[in-house]
PDB file of C-alpha atoms in Angstrom:
ATOM      1  CA  MET Z 178       0.000   0.000   0.000  1.00 71.00           C
ATOM      2  CA  ILE Z 179       2.757   2.447   0.958  1.00 77.00           C
ATOM      3  CA  ASP Z 180       4.767   1.549  -2.154  1.00 75.00           C
ATOM      4  CA  TYR Z 181       1.693   2.217  -4.313  1.00 69.00           C
ATOM      5  CA  LEU Z 182       1.159   5.594  -2.638  1.00 65.00           C
ATOM      6  CA  ILE Z 183       4.803   6.593  -3.115  1.00 69.00           C
ATOM      7  CA  ASP Z 184       4.716   5.471  -6.765  1.00 69.00           C
ATOM      8  CA  THR Z 185       1.513   7.467  -7.356  1.00 69.00           C
ATOM      9  CA  ILE Z 186       2.921  10.620  -5.754  1.00 66.00           C
ATOM     10  CA  TRP Z 187       6.192  10.282  -7.654  1.00 70.00           C
ATOM     11  CA  GLY Z 188       4.338   9.624 -10.920  1.00 68.00           C
ATOM     12  CA  ASN Z 189       2.204  12.736 -10.426  1.00 64.00           C
ATOM     13  CA  TRP Z 190       5.284  14.758  -9.533  1.00 66.00           C
ATOM     14  CA  VAL Z 191       7.084  13.708 -12.710  1.00 68.00           C
ATOM     15  CA  SER Z 192       3.947  14.213 -14.838  1.00 70.00           C
ATOM     16  CA  GLY Z 193       3.654  17.786 -13.604  1.00 69.00           C
ATOM     17  CA  GLY Z 194       6.894  18.787 -15.256  1.00 77.00           C
ATOM     18  CA  ILE Z 195       9.334  21.514 -14.324  1.00 81.00           C
ATOM     19  CA  VAL Z 196       6.648  23.762 -12.762  1.00 83.00           C
ATOM     20  CA  MET Z 197       6.315  21.311  -9.869  1.00 84.00           C
ATOM     21  CA  ILE Z 198       9.700  22.427  -8.470  1.00 88.00           C
ATOM     22  CA  PRO Z 199       8.707  26.084  -7.871  1.00 89.00           C
ATOM     23  CA  LEU Z 200       5.281  24.908  -6.682  1.00 89.00           C
ATOM     24  CA  PHE Z 201       6.959  22.728  -4.052  1.00 90.00           C
ATOM     25  CA  ALA Z 202       9.257  25.599  -3.003  1.00 92.00           C
ATOM     26  CA  LEU Z 203       6.271  27.959  -2.795  1.00 93.00           C
ATOM     27  CA  ALA Z 204       4.312  25.496  -0.659  1.00 93.00           C
ATOM     28  CA  ALA Z 205       7.232  25.055   1.731  1.00 94.00           C
ATOM     29  CA  TYR Z 206       7.687  28.837   2.009  1.00 94.00           C
ATOM     30  CA  ILE Z 207       3.971  29.449   2.656  1.00 95.00           C
ATOM     31  CA  PHE Z 208       3.763  26.867   5.422  1.00 94.00           C
ATOM     32  CA  VAL Z 209       7.032  27.907   7.104  1.00 95.00           C
ATOM     33  CA  ILE Z 210       5.964  31.573   7.226  1.00 95.00           C
ATOM     34  CA  ALA Z 211       2.432  30.740   8.405  1.00 94.00           C
ATOM     35  CA  PHE Z 212       3.593  28.457  11.221  1.00 94.00           C
ATOM     36  CA  GLN Z 213       6.237  30.977  12.337  1.00 94.00           C
ATOM     37  CA  MET Z 214       3.548  33.654  12.527  1.00 93.00           C
ATOM     38  CA  LEU Z 215       1.175  31.386  14.455  1.00 93.00           C
ATOM     39  CA  LYS Z 216       3.939  30.536  16.928  1.00 93.00           C
ATOM     40  CA  TYR Z 217       4.735  34.237  17.400  1.00 92.00           C
ATOM     41  CA  LEU Z 218       1.058  35.140  17.889  1.00 90.00           C
ATOM     42  CA  LYS Z 219       0.669  32.366  20.446  1.00 90.00           C
ATOM     43  CA  ALA Z 220       3.574  33.825  22.428  1.00 88.00           C
ATOM     44  CA  LYS Z 221       2.115  37.368  22.212  1.00 85.00           C
ATOM     45  CA  LYS Z 222      -1.463  36.342  23.023  1.00 85.00           C
ATOM     46  CA  ILE Z 223      -3.129  38.497  25.668  1.00 82.00           C
ATOM     47  CA  ASP Z 224      -4.819  36.477  28.395  1.00 78.00           C
ATOM     48  CA  THR Z 225      -8.534  37.170  28.162  1.00 76.00           C
ATOM     49  CA  ASP Z 226      -9.431  34.433  30.658  1.00 78.00           C
ATOM     50  CA  GLN Z 227      -9.133  36.950  33.492  1.00 78.00           C
ATOM     51  CA  GLU Z 228     -10.649  39.903  31.644  1.00 80.00           C
ATOM     52  CA  ASP Z 229     -13.063  40.515  34.522  1.00 80.00           C
ATOM     53  CA  LEU Z 230      -9.994  41.399  36.652  1.00 81.00           C
ATOM     54  CA  TRP Z 231      -8.578  43.956  34.223  1.00 79.00           C
ATOM     55  CA  LEU Z 232     -10.359  46.915  35.841  1.00 80.00           C
ATOM     56  CA  GLU Z 233      -8.938  45.880  39.209  1.00 81.00           C
ATOM     57  CA  TRP Z 234      -5.470  45.650  37.620  1.00 82.00           C
ATOM     58  CA  VAL Z 235      -5.920  49.095  36.047  1.00 80.00           C
ATOM     59  CA  ASN Z 236      -6.589  50.538  39.512  1.00 80.00           C
ATOM     60  CA  ASN Z 237      -3.745  48.523  41.057  1.00 79.00           C
ATOM     61  CA  PRO Z 238      -1.255  47.717  38.239  1.00 77.00           C
ATOM     62  CA  ASP Z 239       1.114  45.757  40.497  1.00 79.00           C
ATOM     63  CA  SER Z 240      -1.562  43.092  40.985  1.00 79.00           C
ATOM     64  CA  GLY Z 241      -1.787  42.382  37.227  1.00 76.00           C
ATOM     65  CA  ALA Z 242      -0.671  38.991  35.993  1.00 81.00           C
ATOM     66  CA  GLY Z 243       0.455  37.577  32.647  1.00 82.00           C
ATOM     67  CA  SER Z 244       0.748  39.489  29.405  1.00 82.00           C
ATOM     68  CA  ALA Z 245      -2.362  41.564  30.200  1.00 83.00           C
ATOM     69  CA  GLY Z 246      -0.774  42.724  33.449  1.00 84.00           C
ATOM     70  CA  GLU Z 247       2.427  43.682  31.652  1.00 85.00           C
ATOM     71  CA  VAL Z 248       0.531  45.761  29.095  1.00 85.00           C
ATOM     72  CA  ILE Z 249      -1.494  47.477  31.821  1.00 83.00           C
ATOM     73  CA  ARG Z 250       1.636  48.313  33.833  1.00 82.00           C
ATOM     74  CA  TYR Z 251       3.351  49.749  30.759  1.00 84.00           C
ATOM     75  CA  THR Z 252       0.421  51.732  29.370  1.00 80.00           C
ATOM     76  CA  ARG Z 253      -0.922  53.210  32.588  1.00 73.00           C
ATOM     77  CA  PRO Z 254       1.521  55.924  33.629  1.00 66.00           C
ATOM     78  CA  TRP Z 255       0.890  57.264  37.100  1.00 60.00           C
ATOM     79  CA  GLN Z 256       1.016  60.799  35.873  1.00 59.00           C
ATOM     80  CA  GLY Z 257       0.162  61.623  32.335  1.00 65.00           C
ATOM     81  CA  SER Z 258      -2.622  62.539  29.998  1.00 77.00           C
ATOM     82  CA  THR Z 259      -4.992  60.400  27.993  1.00 79.00           C
ATOM     83  CA  ASP Z 260      -2.789  61.141  24.992  1.00 83.00           C
ATOM     84  CA  SER Z 261       0.204  59.544  26.726  1.00 83.00           C
ATOM     85  CA  VAL Z 262      -1.876  56.398  27.350  1.00 82.00           C
ATOM     86  CA  ARG Z 263      -2.865  56.323  23.672  1.00 86.00           C
ATOM     87  CA  ARG Z 264       0.783  56.791  22.634  1.00 87.00           C
ATOM     88  CA  ARG Z 265       1.829  53.878  24.808  1.00 86.00           C
ATOM     89  CA  PHE Z 266      -0.877  51.648  23.366  1.00 87.00           C
ATOM     90  CA  PHE Z 267       0.261  52.661  19.889  1.00 89.00           C
ATOM     91  CA  GLU Z 268       3.805  51.580  20.855  1.00 88.00           C
ATOM     92  CA  VAL Z 269       2.497  48.240  22.134  1.00 87.00           C
ATOM     93  CA  ARG Z 270       0.536  47.653  18.915  1.00 88.00           C
ATOM     94  CA  GLU Z 271       3.523  48.589  16.763  1.00 89.00           C
ATOM     95  CA  SER Z 272       5.959  46.379  18.647  1.00 87.00           C
ATOM     96  CA  THR Z 273       3.537  43.450  18.784  1.00 87.00           C
ATOM     97  CA  LEU Z 274       1.567  43.491  15.546  1.00 87.00           C
ATOM     98  CA  ALA Z 275       3.206  45.709  12.893  1.00 87.00           C
ATOM     99  CA  ASP Z 276       5.552  42.967  11.687  1.00 88.00           C
ATOM    100  CA  VAL Z 277       2.733  40.394  11.748  1.00 90.00           C
ATOM    101  CA  GLU Z 278       0.498  42.601   9.628  1.00 90.00           C
ATOM    102  CA  ARG Z 279       3.250  43.077   7.026  1.00 91.00           C
ATOM    103  CA  LYS Z 280       3.960  39.350   6.943  1.00 92.00           C
ATOM    104  CA  SER Z 281       0.230  38.612   6.765  1.00 92.00           C
ATOM    105  CA  LYS Z 282      -0.081  40.670   3.570  1.00 92.00           C
ATOM    106  CA  PHE Z 283       2.975  38.902   2.151  1.00 93.00           C
ATOM    107  CA  LEU Z 284       1.483  35.521   3.081  1.00 92.00           C
ATOM    108  CA  GLY Z 285      -1.744  36.443   1.293  1.00 92.00           C
ATOM    109  CA  SER Z 286       0.259  37.318  -1.826  1.00 92.00           C
ATOM    110  CA  LEU Z 287       2.081  33.984  -1.705  1.00 92.00           C
ATOM    111  CA  VAL Z 288      -1.192  32.082  -1.332  1.00 94.00           C
ATOM    112  CA  ALA Z 289      -2.633  33.949  -4.336  1.00 93.00           C
ATOM    113  CA  THR Z 290       0.480  33.024  -6.336  1.00 92.00           C
ATOM    114  CA  ALA Z 291      -0.030  29.255  -5.956  1.00 91.00           C
ATOM    115  CA  PRO Z 292      -3.019  28.898  -8.347  1.00 90.00           C
ATOM    116  CA  LEU Z 293      -1.324  31.260 -10.807  1.00 89.00           C
ATOM    117  CA  MET Z 294       1.780  29.099 -10.790  1.00 87.00           C
ATOM    118  CA  GLY Z 295      -0.466  26.079 -11.339  1.00 86.00           C
ATOM    119  CA  LEU Z 296      -1.951  27.941 -14.292  1.00 86.00           C
ATOM    120  CA  LEU Z 297       1.557  28.361 -15.683  1.00 83.00           C
ATOM    121  CA  GLY Z 298       1.863  24.567 -15.619  1.00 83.00           C
ATOM    122  CA  THR Z 299      -1.512  24.349 -17.353  1.00 83.00           C
ATOM    123  CA  VAL Z 300      -0.221  26.528 -20.168  1.00 83.00           C
ATOM    124  CA  GLN Z 301       2.911  24.378 -20.389  1.00 81.00           C
ATOM    125  CA  GLY Z 302       0.751  21.249 -20.609  1.00 80.00           C
ATOM    126  CA  MET Z 303      -1.454  22.769 -23.299  1.00 81.00           C
ATOM    127  CA  LEU Z 304       1.627  23.642 -25.358  1.00 79.00           C
ATOM    128  CA  ILE Z 305       2.751  20.011 -25.138  1.00 77.00           C
ATOM    129  CA  THR Z 306      -0.766  18.926 -26.144  1.00 78.00           C
ATOM    130  CA  PHE Z 307      -0.832  21.229 -29.183  1.00 78.00           C
ATOM    131  CA  GLN Z 308       2.631  20.069 -30.153  1.00 77.00           C
ATOM    132  CA  GLY Z 309       1.379  16.463 -30.038  1.00 75.00           C
ATOM    133  CA  ILE Z 310      -1.658  17.317 -32.133  1.00 76.00           C
ATOM    134  CA  ALA Z 311       0.537  19.111 -34.684  1.00 75.00           C
ATOM    135  CA  SER Z 312       2.840  16.130 -35.094  1.00 74.00           C
ATOM    136  CA  SER Z 313       1.663  13.275 -37.249  1.00 61.00           C
ATOM    137  CA  GLY Z 314       2.824  10.068 -35.705  1.00 65.00           C
ATOM    138  CA  GLY Z 315       0.056   7.727 -34.525  1.00 65.00           C
ATOM    139  CA  ASN Z 316       0.916   6.427 -31.031  1.00 69.00           C
ATOM    140  CA  GLN Z 317       3.486   9.184 -30.529  1.00 72.00           C
ATOM    141  CA  THR Z 318       0.754  11.803 -30.995  1.00 72.00           C
ATOM    142  CA  VAL Z 319      -1.500  10.093 -28.454  1.00 72.00           C
ATOM    143  CA  ASP Z 320       1.371   9.883 -25.956  1.00 74.00           C
ATOM    144  CA  MET Z 321       2.238  13.589 -26.331  1.00 74.00           C
ATOM    145  CA  VAL Z 322      -1.400  14.675 -26.064  1.00 75.00           C
ATOM    146  CA  SER Z 323      -1.978  12.583 -22.939  1.00 76.00           C
ATOM    147  CA  LYS Z 324       1.298  13.836 -21.399  1.00 76.00           C
ATOM    148  CA  GLY Z 325       0.286  17.441 -22.092  1.00 76.00           C
ATOM    149  CA  ILE Z 326      -3.167  16.999 -20.577  1.00 79.00           C
ATOM    150  CA  SER Z 327      -1.663  15.249 -17.548  1.00 77.00           C
ATOM    151  CA  THR Z 328       0.783  18.126 -16.989  1.00 77.00           C
ATOM    152  CA  ALA Z 329      -1.995  20.683 -17.353  1.00 78.00           C
ATOM    153  CA  LEU Z 330      -4.296  19.001 -14.847  1.00 82.00           C
ATOM    154  CA  ILE Z 331      -1.697  18.007 -12.242  1.00 84.00           C
ATOM    155  CA  THR Z 332      -0.137  21.467 -11.960  1.00 85.00           C
ATOM    156  CA  THR Z 333      -3.566  23.114 -11.679  1.00 86.00           C
ATOM    157  CA  GLN Z 334      -4.564  20.640  -8.986  1.00 86.00           C
ATOM    158  CA  THR Z 335      -1.277  21.126  -7.124  1.00 87.00           C
ATOM    159  CA  GLY Z 336      -1.633  24.916  -7.207  1.00 89.00           C
ATOM    160  CA  LEU Z 337      -5.125  24.654  -5.717  1.00 90.00           C
ATOM    161  CA  MET Z 338      -4.010  22.081  -3.138  1.00 90.00           C
ATOM    162  CA  ILE Z 339      -1.361  24.546  -1.970  1.00 91.00           C
ATOM    163  CA  ALA Z 340      -3.663  27.584  -2.027  1.00 92.00           C
ATOM    164  CA  LEU Z 341      -6.576  26.138  -0.035  1.00 93.00           C
ATOM    165  CA  PRO Z 342      -4.665  25.166   3.147  1.00 93.00           C
ATOM    166  CA  GLY Z 343      -2.567  28.320   2.744  1.00 93.00           C
ATOM    167  CA  LEU Z 344      -5.736  30.406   2.669  1.00 93.00           C
ATOM    168  CA  PHE Z 345      -6.990  28.636   5.782  1.00 95.00           C
ATOM    169  CA  LEU Z 346      -3.699  29.359   7.611  1.00 94.00           C
ATOM    170  CA  ALA Z 347      -3.804  33.012   6.498  1.00 94.00           C
ATOM    171  CA  LEU Z 348      -7.342  33.318   7.912  1.00 94.00           C
ATOM    172  CA  VAL Z 349      -6.230  31.768  11.227  1.00 94.00           C
ATOM    173  CA  VAL Z 350      -3.338  34.266  11.393  1.00 94.00           C
ATOM    174  CA  ARG Z 351      -5.729  37.171  10.725  1.00 93.00           C
ATOM    175  CA  ARG Z 352      -8.183  35.899  13.329  1.00 93.00           C
ATOM    176  CA  ARG Z 353      -5.509  35.628  16.020  1.00 92.00           C
ATOM    177  CA  THR Z 354      -4.089  39.043  15.105  1.00 92.00           C
ATOM    178  CA  ARG Z 355      -7.573  40.525  15.359  1.00 92.00           C
ATOM    179  CA  ALA Z 356      -8.086  38.889  18.782  1.00 90.00           C
ATOM    180  CA  ILE Z 357      -4.938  40.601  20.104  1.00 89.00           C
ATOM    181  CA  GLN Z 358      -6.026  43.940  18.592  1.00 90.00           C
ATOM    182  CA  ASP Z 359      -9.492  43.631  20.157  1.00 90.00           C
ATOM    183  CA  ALA Z 360      -8.014  42.793  23.572  1.00 88.00           C
ATOM    184  CA  LEU Z 361      -5.699  45.821  23.372  1.00 88.00           C
ATOM    185  CA  ASN Z 362      -8.627  48.053  22.343  1.00 88.00           C
ATOM    186  CA  ARG Z 363     -10.728  46.882  25.311  1.00 87.00           C
ATOM    187  CA  MET Z 364      -7.797  47.381  27.664  1.00 85.00           C
ATOM    188  CA  GLU Z 365      -7.156  50.876  26.285  1.00 86.00           C
ATOM    189  CA  GLY Z 366     -10.814  51.752  26.788  1.00 85.00           C
ATOM    190  CA  LEU Z 367     -10.669  50.584  30.414  1.00 82.00           C
ATOM    191  CA  ILE Z 368      -7.557  52.623  31.188  1.00 81.00           C
ATOM    192  CA  ILE Z 369      -8.806  55.777  29.462  1.00 80.00           C
ATOM    193  CA  GLY Z 370     -12.207  55.331  31.131  1.00 78.00           C
ATOM    194  CA  SER Z 371     -10.566  55.033  34.534  1.00 73.00           C
ATOM    195  CA  ARG Z 372      -8.501  58.183  33.912  1.00 63.00           C
ATOM    196  CA  ILE Z 373     -11.624  60.126  32.949  1.00 59.00           C
ATOM    197  CA  GLU Z 374     -13.370  59.022  36.166  1.00 54.00           C
ATOM    198  CA  GLU Z 375     -10.408  60.208  38.278  1.00 54.00           C
TER     199      GLU Z 375
END
């Protein structure tokens, strides 16, 4: 069973032609970047499990725990205006999420490239097919036409098989980035609200 699977994968790889090499490199690059970003976002995640304690931590920053406590201690200066709180939250967002947002756009571009690269293989396969049709050689013509169609279909399929999981990973990255942004926005609102009440 395993030998059959390996032979099938290898046969498809060879049938796809030269375009399969950049498709493989693109797939590896997409998944490496996406998993690096997910690992980074997991490390920078703001604990929302204790969100009901945030107001208490805003009033007594030394009691804050975890990443939420660190952000509250940094962004709530003892003496300063609302503008200084906003500036500090801007610094936190920039240091935490600016690089992720740039990489997220780049990841989206890479994911969009996968089907286009598969389309390049489709064009290559169609050229082989037309070349086979143009030649007059019986079995040789049939072989070239079938090889061209195989190349066209396999590269298109491979491009889509790379793009769909890549798109899913890009959406997960965006969702986790948005969760951190929302937590920072709620925290900023609490701190500014507490300053207004003082």
